[in-house]
Short mmCIF file of C-alpha atoms in Angstrom, two decimals:
data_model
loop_
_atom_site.label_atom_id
_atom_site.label_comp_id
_atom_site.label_asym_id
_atom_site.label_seq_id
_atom_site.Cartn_x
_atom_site.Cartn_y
_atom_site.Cartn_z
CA UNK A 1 186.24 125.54 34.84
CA UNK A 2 187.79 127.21 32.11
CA UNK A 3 189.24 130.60 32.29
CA UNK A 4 187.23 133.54 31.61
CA UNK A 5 188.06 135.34 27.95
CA UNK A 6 187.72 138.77 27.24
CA UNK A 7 185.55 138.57 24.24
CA UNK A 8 186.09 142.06 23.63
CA UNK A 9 189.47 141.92 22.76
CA UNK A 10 190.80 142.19 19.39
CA UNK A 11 192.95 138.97 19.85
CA UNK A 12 189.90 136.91 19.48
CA UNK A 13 188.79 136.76 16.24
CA UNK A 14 184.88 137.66 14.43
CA UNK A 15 184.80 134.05 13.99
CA UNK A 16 185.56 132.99 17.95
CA UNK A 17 183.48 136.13 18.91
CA UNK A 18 180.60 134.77 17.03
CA UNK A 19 181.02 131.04 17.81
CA UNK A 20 181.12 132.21 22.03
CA UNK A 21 177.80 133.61 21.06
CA UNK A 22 176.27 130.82 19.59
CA UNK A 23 178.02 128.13 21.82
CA UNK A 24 177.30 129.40 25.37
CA UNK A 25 174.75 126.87 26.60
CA UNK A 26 176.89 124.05 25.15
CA UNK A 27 179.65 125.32 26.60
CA UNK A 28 177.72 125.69 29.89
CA UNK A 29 176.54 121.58 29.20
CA UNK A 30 179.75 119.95 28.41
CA UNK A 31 181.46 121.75 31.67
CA UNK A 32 178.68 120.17 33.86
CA UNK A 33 178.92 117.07 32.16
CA UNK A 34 182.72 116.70 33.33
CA UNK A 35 181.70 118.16 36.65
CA UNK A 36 179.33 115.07 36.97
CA UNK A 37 181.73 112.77 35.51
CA UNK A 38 184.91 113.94 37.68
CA UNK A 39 181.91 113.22 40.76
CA UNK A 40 181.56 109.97 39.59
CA UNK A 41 177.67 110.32 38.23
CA UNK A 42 178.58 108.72 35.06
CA UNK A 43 174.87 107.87 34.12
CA UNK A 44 173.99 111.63 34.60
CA UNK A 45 176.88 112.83 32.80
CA UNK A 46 176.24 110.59 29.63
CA UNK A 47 172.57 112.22 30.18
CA UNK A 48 173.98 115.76 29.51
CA UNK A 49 176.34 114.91 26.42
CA UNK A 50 173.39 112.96 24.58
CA UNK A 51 171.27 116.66 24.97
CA UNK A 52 175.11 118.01 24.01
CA UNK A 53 175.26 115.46 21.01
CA UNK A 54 171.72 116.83 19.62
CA UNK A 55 173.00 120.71 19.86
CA UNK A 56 175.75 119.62 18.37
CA UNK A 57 174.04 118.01 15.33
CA UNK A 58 172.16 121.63 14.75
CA UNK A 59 174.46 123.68 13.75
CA UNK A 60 176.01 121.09 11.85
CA UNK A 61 172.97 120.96 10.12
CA UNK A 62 173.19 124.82 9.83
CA UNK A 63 176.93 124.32 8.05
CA UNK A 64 175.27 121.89 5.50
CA UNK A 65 172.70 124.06 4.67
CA UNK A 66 170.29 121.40 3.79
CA UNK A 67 167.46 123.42 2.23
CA UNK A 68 169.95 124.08 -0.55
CA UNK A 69 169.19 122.89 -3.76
CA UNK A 70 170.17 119.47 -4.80
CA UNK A 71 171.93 118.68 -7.81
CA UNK A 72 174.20 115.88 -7.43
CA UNK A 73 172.43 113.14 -5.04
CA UNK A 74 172.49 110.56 -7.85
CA UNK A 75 175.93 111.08 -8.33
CA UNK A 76 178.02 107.51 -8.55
CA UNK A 77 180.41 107.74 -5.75
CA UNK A 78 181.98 104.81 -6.76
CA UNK A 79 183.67 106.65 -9.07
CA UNK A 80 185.92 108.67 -5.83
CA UNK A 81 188.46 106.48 -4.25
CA UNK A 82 187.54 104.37 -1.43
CA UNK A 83 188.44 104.54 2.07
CA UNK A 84 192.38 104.77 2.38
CA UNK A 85 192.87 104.48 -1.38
CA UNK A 86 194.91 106.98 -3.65
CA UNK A 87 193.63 110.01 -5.07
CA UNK A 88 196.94 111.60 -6.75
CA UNK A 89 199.94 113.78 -5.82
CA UNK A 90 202.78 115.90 -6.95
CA UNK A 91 206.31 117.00 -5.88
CA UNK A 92 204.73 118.15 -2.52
CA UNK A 93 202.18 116.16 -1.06
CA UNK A 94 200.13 112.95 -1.41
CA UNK A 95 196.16 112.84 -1.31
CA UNK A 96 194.23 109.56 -0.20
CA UNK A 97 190.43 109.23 1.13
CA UNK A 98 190.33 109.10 4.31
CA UNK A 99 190.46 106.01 6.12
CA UNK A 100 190.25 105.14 9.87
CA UNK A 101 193.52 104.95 10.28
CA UNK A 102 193.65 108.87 9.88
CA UNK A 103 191.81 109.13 13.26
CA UNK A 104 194.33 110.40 15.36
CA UNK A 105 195.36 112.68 13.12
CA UNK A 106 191.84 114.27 12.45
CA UNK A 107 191.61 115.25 16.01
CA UNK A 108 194.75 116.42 16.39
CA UNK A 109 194.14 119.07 13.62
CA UNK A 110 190.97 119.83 14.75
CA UNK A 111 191.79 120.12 18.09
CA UNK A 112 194.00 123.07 16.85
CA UNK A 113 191.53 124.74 14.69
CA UNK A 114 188.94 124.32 17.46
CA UNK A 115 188.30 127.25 19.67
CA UNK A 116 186.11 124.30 22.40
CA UNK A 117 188.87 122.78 22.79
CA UNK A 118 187.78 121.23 26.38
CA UNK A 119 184.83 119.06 24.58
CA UNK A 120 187.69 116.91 22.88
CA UNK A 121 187.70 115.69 26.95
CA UNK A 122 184.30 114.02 25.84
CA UNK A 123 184.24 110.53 23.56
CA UNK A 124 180.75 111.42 22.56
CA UNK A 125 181.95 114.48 21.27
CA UNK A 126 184.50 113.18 19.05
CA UNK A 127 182.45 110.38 18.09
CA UNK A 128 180.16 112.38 16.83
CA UNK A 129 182.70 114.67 14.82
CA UNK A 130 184.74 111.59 13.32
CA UNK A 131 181.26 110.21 11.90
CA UNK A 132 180.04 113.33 10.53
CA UNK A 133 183.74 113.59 8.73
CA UNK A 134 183.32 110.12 7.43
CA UNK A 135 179.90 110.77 6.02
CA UNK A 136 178.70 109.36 2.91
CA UNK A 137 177.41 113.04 1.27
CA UNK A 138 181.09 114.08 2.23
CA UNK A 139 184.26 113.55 0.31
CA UNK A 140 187.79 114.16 2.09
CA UNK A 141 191.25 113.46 1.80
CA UNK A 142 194.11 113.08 4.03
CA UNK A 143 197.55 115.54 2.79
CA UNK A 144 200.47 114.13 3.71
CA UNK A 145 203.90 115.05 3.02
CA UNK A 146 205.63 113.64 -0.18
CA UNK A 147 209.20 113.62 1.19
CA UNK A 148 208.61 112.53 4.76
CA UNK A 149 205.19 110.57 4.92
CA UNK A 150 204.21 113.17 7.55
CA UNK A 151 200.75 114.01 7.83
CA UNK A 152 199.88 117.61 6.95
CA UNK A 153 195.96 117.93 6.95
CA UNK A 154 192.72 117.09 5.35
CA UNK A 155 190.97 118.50 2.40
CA UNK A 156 188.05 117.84 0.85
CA UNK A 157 184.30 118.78 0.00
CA UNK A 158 181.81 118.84 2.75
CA UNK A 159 178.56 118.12 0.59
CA UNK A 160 178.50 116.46 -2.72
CA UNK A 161 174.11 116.01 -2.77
CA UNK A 162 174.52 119.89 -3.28
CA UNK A 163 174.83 121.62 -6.59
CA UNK A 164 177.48 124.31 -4.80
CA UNK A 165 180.60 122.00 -4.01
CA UNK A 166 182.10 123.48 -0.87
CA UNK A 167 185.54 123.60 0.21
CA UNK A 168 186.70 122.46 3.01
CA UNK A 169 190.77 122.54 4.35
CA UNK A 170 192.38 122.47 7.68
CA UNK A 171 196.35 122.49 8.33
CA UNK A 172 198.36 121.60 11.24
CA UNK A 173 199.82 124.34 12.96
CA UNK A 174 203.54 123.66 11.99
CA UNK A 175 202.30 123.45 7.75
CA UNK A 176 200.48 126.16 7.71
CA UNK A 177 201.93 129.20 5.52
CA UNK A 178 204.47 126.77 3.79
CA UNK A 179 202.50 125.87 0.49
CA UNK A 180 200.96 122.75 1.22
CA UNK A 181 197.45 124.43 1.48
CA UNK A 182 197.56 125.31 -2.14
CA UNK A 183 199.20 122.18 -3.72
CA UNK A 184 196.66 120.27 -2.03
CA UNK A 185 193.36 122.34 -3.26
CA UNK A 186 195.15 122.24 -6.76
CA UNK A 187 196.04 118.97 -6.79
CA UNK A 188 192.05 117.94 -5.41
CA UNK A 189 190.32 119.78 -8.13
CA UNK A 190 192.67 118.70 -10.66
CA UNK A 191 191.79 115.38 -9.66
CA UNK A 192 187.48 115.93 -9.21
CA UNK A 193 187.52 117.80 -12.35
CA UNK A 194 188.91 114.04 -13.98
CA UNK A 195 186.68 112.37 -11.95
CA UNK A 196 182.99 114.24 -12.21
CA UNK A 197 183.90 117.21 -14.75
CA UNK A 198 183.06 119.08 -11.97
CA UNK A 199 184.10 122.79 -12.59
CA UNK A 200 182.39 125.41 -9.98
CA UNK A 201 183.08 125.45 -6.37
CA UNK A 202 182.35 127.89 -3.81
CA UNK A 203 184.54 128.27 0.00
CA UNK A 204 183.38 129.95 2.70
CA UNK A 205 185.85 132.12 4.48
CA UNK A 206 185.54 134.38 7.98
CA UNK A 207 186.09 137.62 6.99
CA UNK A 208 189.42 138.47 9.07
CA UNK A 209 190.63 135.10 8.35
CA UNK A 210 193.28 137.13 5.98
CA UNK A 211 195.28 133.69 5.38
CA UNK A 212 192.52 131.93 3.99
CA UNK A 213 191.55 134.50 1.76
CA UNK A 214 194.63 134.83 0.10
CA UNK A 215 194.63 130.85 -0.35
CA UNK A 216 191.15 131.21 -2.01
CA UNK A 217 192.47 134.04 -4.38
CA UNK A 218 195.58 132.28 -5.17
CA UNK A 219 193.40 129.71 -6.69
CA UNK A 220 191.79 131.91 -8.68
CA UNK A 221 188.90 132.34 -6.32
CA UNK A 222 186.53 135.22 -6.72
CA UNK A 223 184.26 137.20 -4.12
CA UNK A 224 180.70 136.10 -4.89
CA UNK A 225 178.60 138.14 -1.75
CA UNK A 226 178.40 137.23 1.88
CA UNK A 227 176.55 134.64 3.56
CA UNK A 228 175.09 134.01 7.20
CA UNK A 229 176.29 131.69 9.65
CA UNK A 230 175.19 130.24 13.04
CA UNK A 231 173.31 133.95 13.74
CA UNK A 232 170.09 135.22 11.92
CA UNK A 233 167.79 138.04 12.34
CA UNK A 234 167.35 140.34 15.59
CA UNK A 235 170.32 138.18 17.39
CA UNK A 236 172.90 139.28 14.11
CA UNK A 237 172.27 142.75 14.66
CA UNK A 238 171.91 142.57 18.07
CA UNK A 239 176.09 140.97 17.31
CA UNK A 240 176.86 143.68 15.03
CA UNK A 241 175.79 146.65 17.35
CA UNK A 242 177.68 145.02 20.18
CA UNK A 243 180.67 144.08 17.76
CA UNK A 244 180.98 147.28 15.80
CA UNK A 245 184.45 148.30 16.63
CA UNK A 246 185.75 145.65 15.26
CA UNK A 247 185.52 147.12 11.85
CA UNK A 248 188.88 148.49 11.32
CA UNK A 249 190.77 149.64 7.77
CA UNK A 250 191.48 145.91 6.64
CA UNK A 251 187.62 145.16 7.46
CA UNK A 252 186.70 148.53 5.47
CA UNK A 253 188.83 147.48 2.10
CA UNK A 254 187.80 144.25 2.06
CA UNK A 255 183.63 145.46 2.19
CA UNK A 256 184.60 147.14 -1.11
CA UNK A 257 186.03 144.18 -2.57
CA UNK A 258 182.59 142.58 -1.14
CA UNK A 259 179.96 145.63 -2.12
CA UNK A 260 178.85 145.06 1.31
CA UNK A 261 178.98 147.87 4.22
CA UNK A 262 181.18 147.15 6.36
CA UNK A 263 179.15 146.13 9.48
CA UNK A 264 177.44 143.83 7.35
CA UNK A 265 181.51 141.86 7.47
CA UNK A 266 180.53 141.31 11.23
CA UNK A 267 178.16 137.86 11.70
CA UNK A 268 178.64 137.03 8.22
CA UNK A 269 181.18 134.52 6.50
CA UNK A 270 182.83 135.47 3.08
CA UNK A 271 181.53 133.69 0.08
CA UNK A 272 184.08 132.75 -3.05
CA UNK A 273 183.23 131.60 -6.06
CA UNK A 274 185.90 128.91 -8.05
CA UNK A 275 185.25 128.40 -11.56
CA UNK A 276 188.50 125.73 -11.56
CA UNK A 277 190.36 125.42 -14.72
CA UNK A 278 193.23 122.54 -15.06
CA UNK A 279 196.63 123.84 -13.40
CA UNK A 280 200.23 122.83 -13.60
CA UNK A 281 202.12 123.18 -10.41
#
């Protein structure tokens, strides 16, 4: 059983705070699925993870925000490169499209960015996360290193049937605050804008995830409001009230940059708006 976390703490961020909110029963699920598993009830274990799988599946669904308004679905993929094949690079880093081969990789950075980190335990798990990755309404690339070959990340766009392109970007560990975050983003729009004149993006940032923000404004990214995520009505304030002392001077400043109060920072996700122009690195 895992050890017991004190939510409460400020070491755990709004983003794990809210995610241990949302995830408790699958949490609860995937533990007795390895109980069953370590007892040898394989059948009864696969039982639990296939309940587990559809969960799962949810609040993707809740990421993609389907009911959004679709602009792009007839747009000619074709025209992105395929599987494994080149998008472009610079002095830093090398983009390609993701290919199978990248496997490994993908779970090793999300297994770092994950905060349920014991489901990677489960095949059915990661299954299910390496198809939704290679989905045909997403488009991302694998970052490597340009000097050593190494690979650094993935970035990408999680919807292209929507008419608000999303970012998406997640480093391993040992790249993260060395530039390769913002060479890749500039080198991938540089690239989409080429390839679909596709000029407005939007990212979707937790609100003490300070990093991130200052990636998004380095790119020229602007705050555009806030947006729920994973909590809605009577259980959000319900979070809030119980999550209130949170709010702290950084939290405070960055409502104003917002116009939101700043309890309204707790339960919500950060949106930014990208209105991408060409750029020289």
């Amino acid at each position: 059983m895992p050890e017991k976390k004190d939510l409460t703490s400020r070491r755990y961020t709004i983003s794990q705070l809210k995610t241990h909110e949302m995830c408790d029963s699958i949490i609860e699920q995937l533990e007795k699925a390895i109980s069953l598993k370590e007892d040898g009830l394989i059948l009864e274990s696969d039982d639990v993870m296939n309940m587990l799988s559809l969960e799962v599946k949810k609040i993707v669904a809740q990421f993609d925000e389907p009911k959004e308004k679709t602009e792009n679905l007839n747009l000619d993929k074709s025209i992105l490169p395929k599987r494994g094949k080149f998008l472009a690079e610079n002095d830093k880093v090398v983009l390609r499209a993701v290919s199978d081969e990248d496997y490994e990789n993908y779970m090793e950075v999300s297994y770092e960015c994950s905060i349920m980190r014991s489901a990677f335990k489960e095949d059915a798990f990661k299954k299910d996360l390496w198809e939704s990755f290679l989905s045909d309404t997403a488009a991302n690339f694998s970052i490597f290193d340009k000097v050593s070959g190494e690979y650094v990340g993935y970035c990408g766009i999680k919807n292209i049937n929507v008419e608000n392109w999303e970012l998406v970007i997640e480093l391993l560990k040992k790249y993260r605050h060395r530039g390769y975050g913002y060479h890749a983003l500039v080198v991938m729009l540089n690239s989409l804008m080429k390839l679909t004149g596709k000029t407005t993006y939007r990212s979707r940032v937790d609100s003490d995830n300070y990093a991130s923000q200052n990636l998004m404004k380095k790119i020229g990214a602007i705050p555009n409001g806030i947006s729920e995520m994973f909590i809605h009505g009577k259980d959000l304030s319900k979070f809030q009230e119980e999550n209130k002392n949170l709010i702290d001077d950084k939290l405070r400043k960055l409502a104003k940059e917002f116009h939101v109060a700043p309890i309204d920072l707790i339960g919500h996700v950060l949106e930014f708006r990208i209105d991408w122009k060409s750029t020289n690195l």
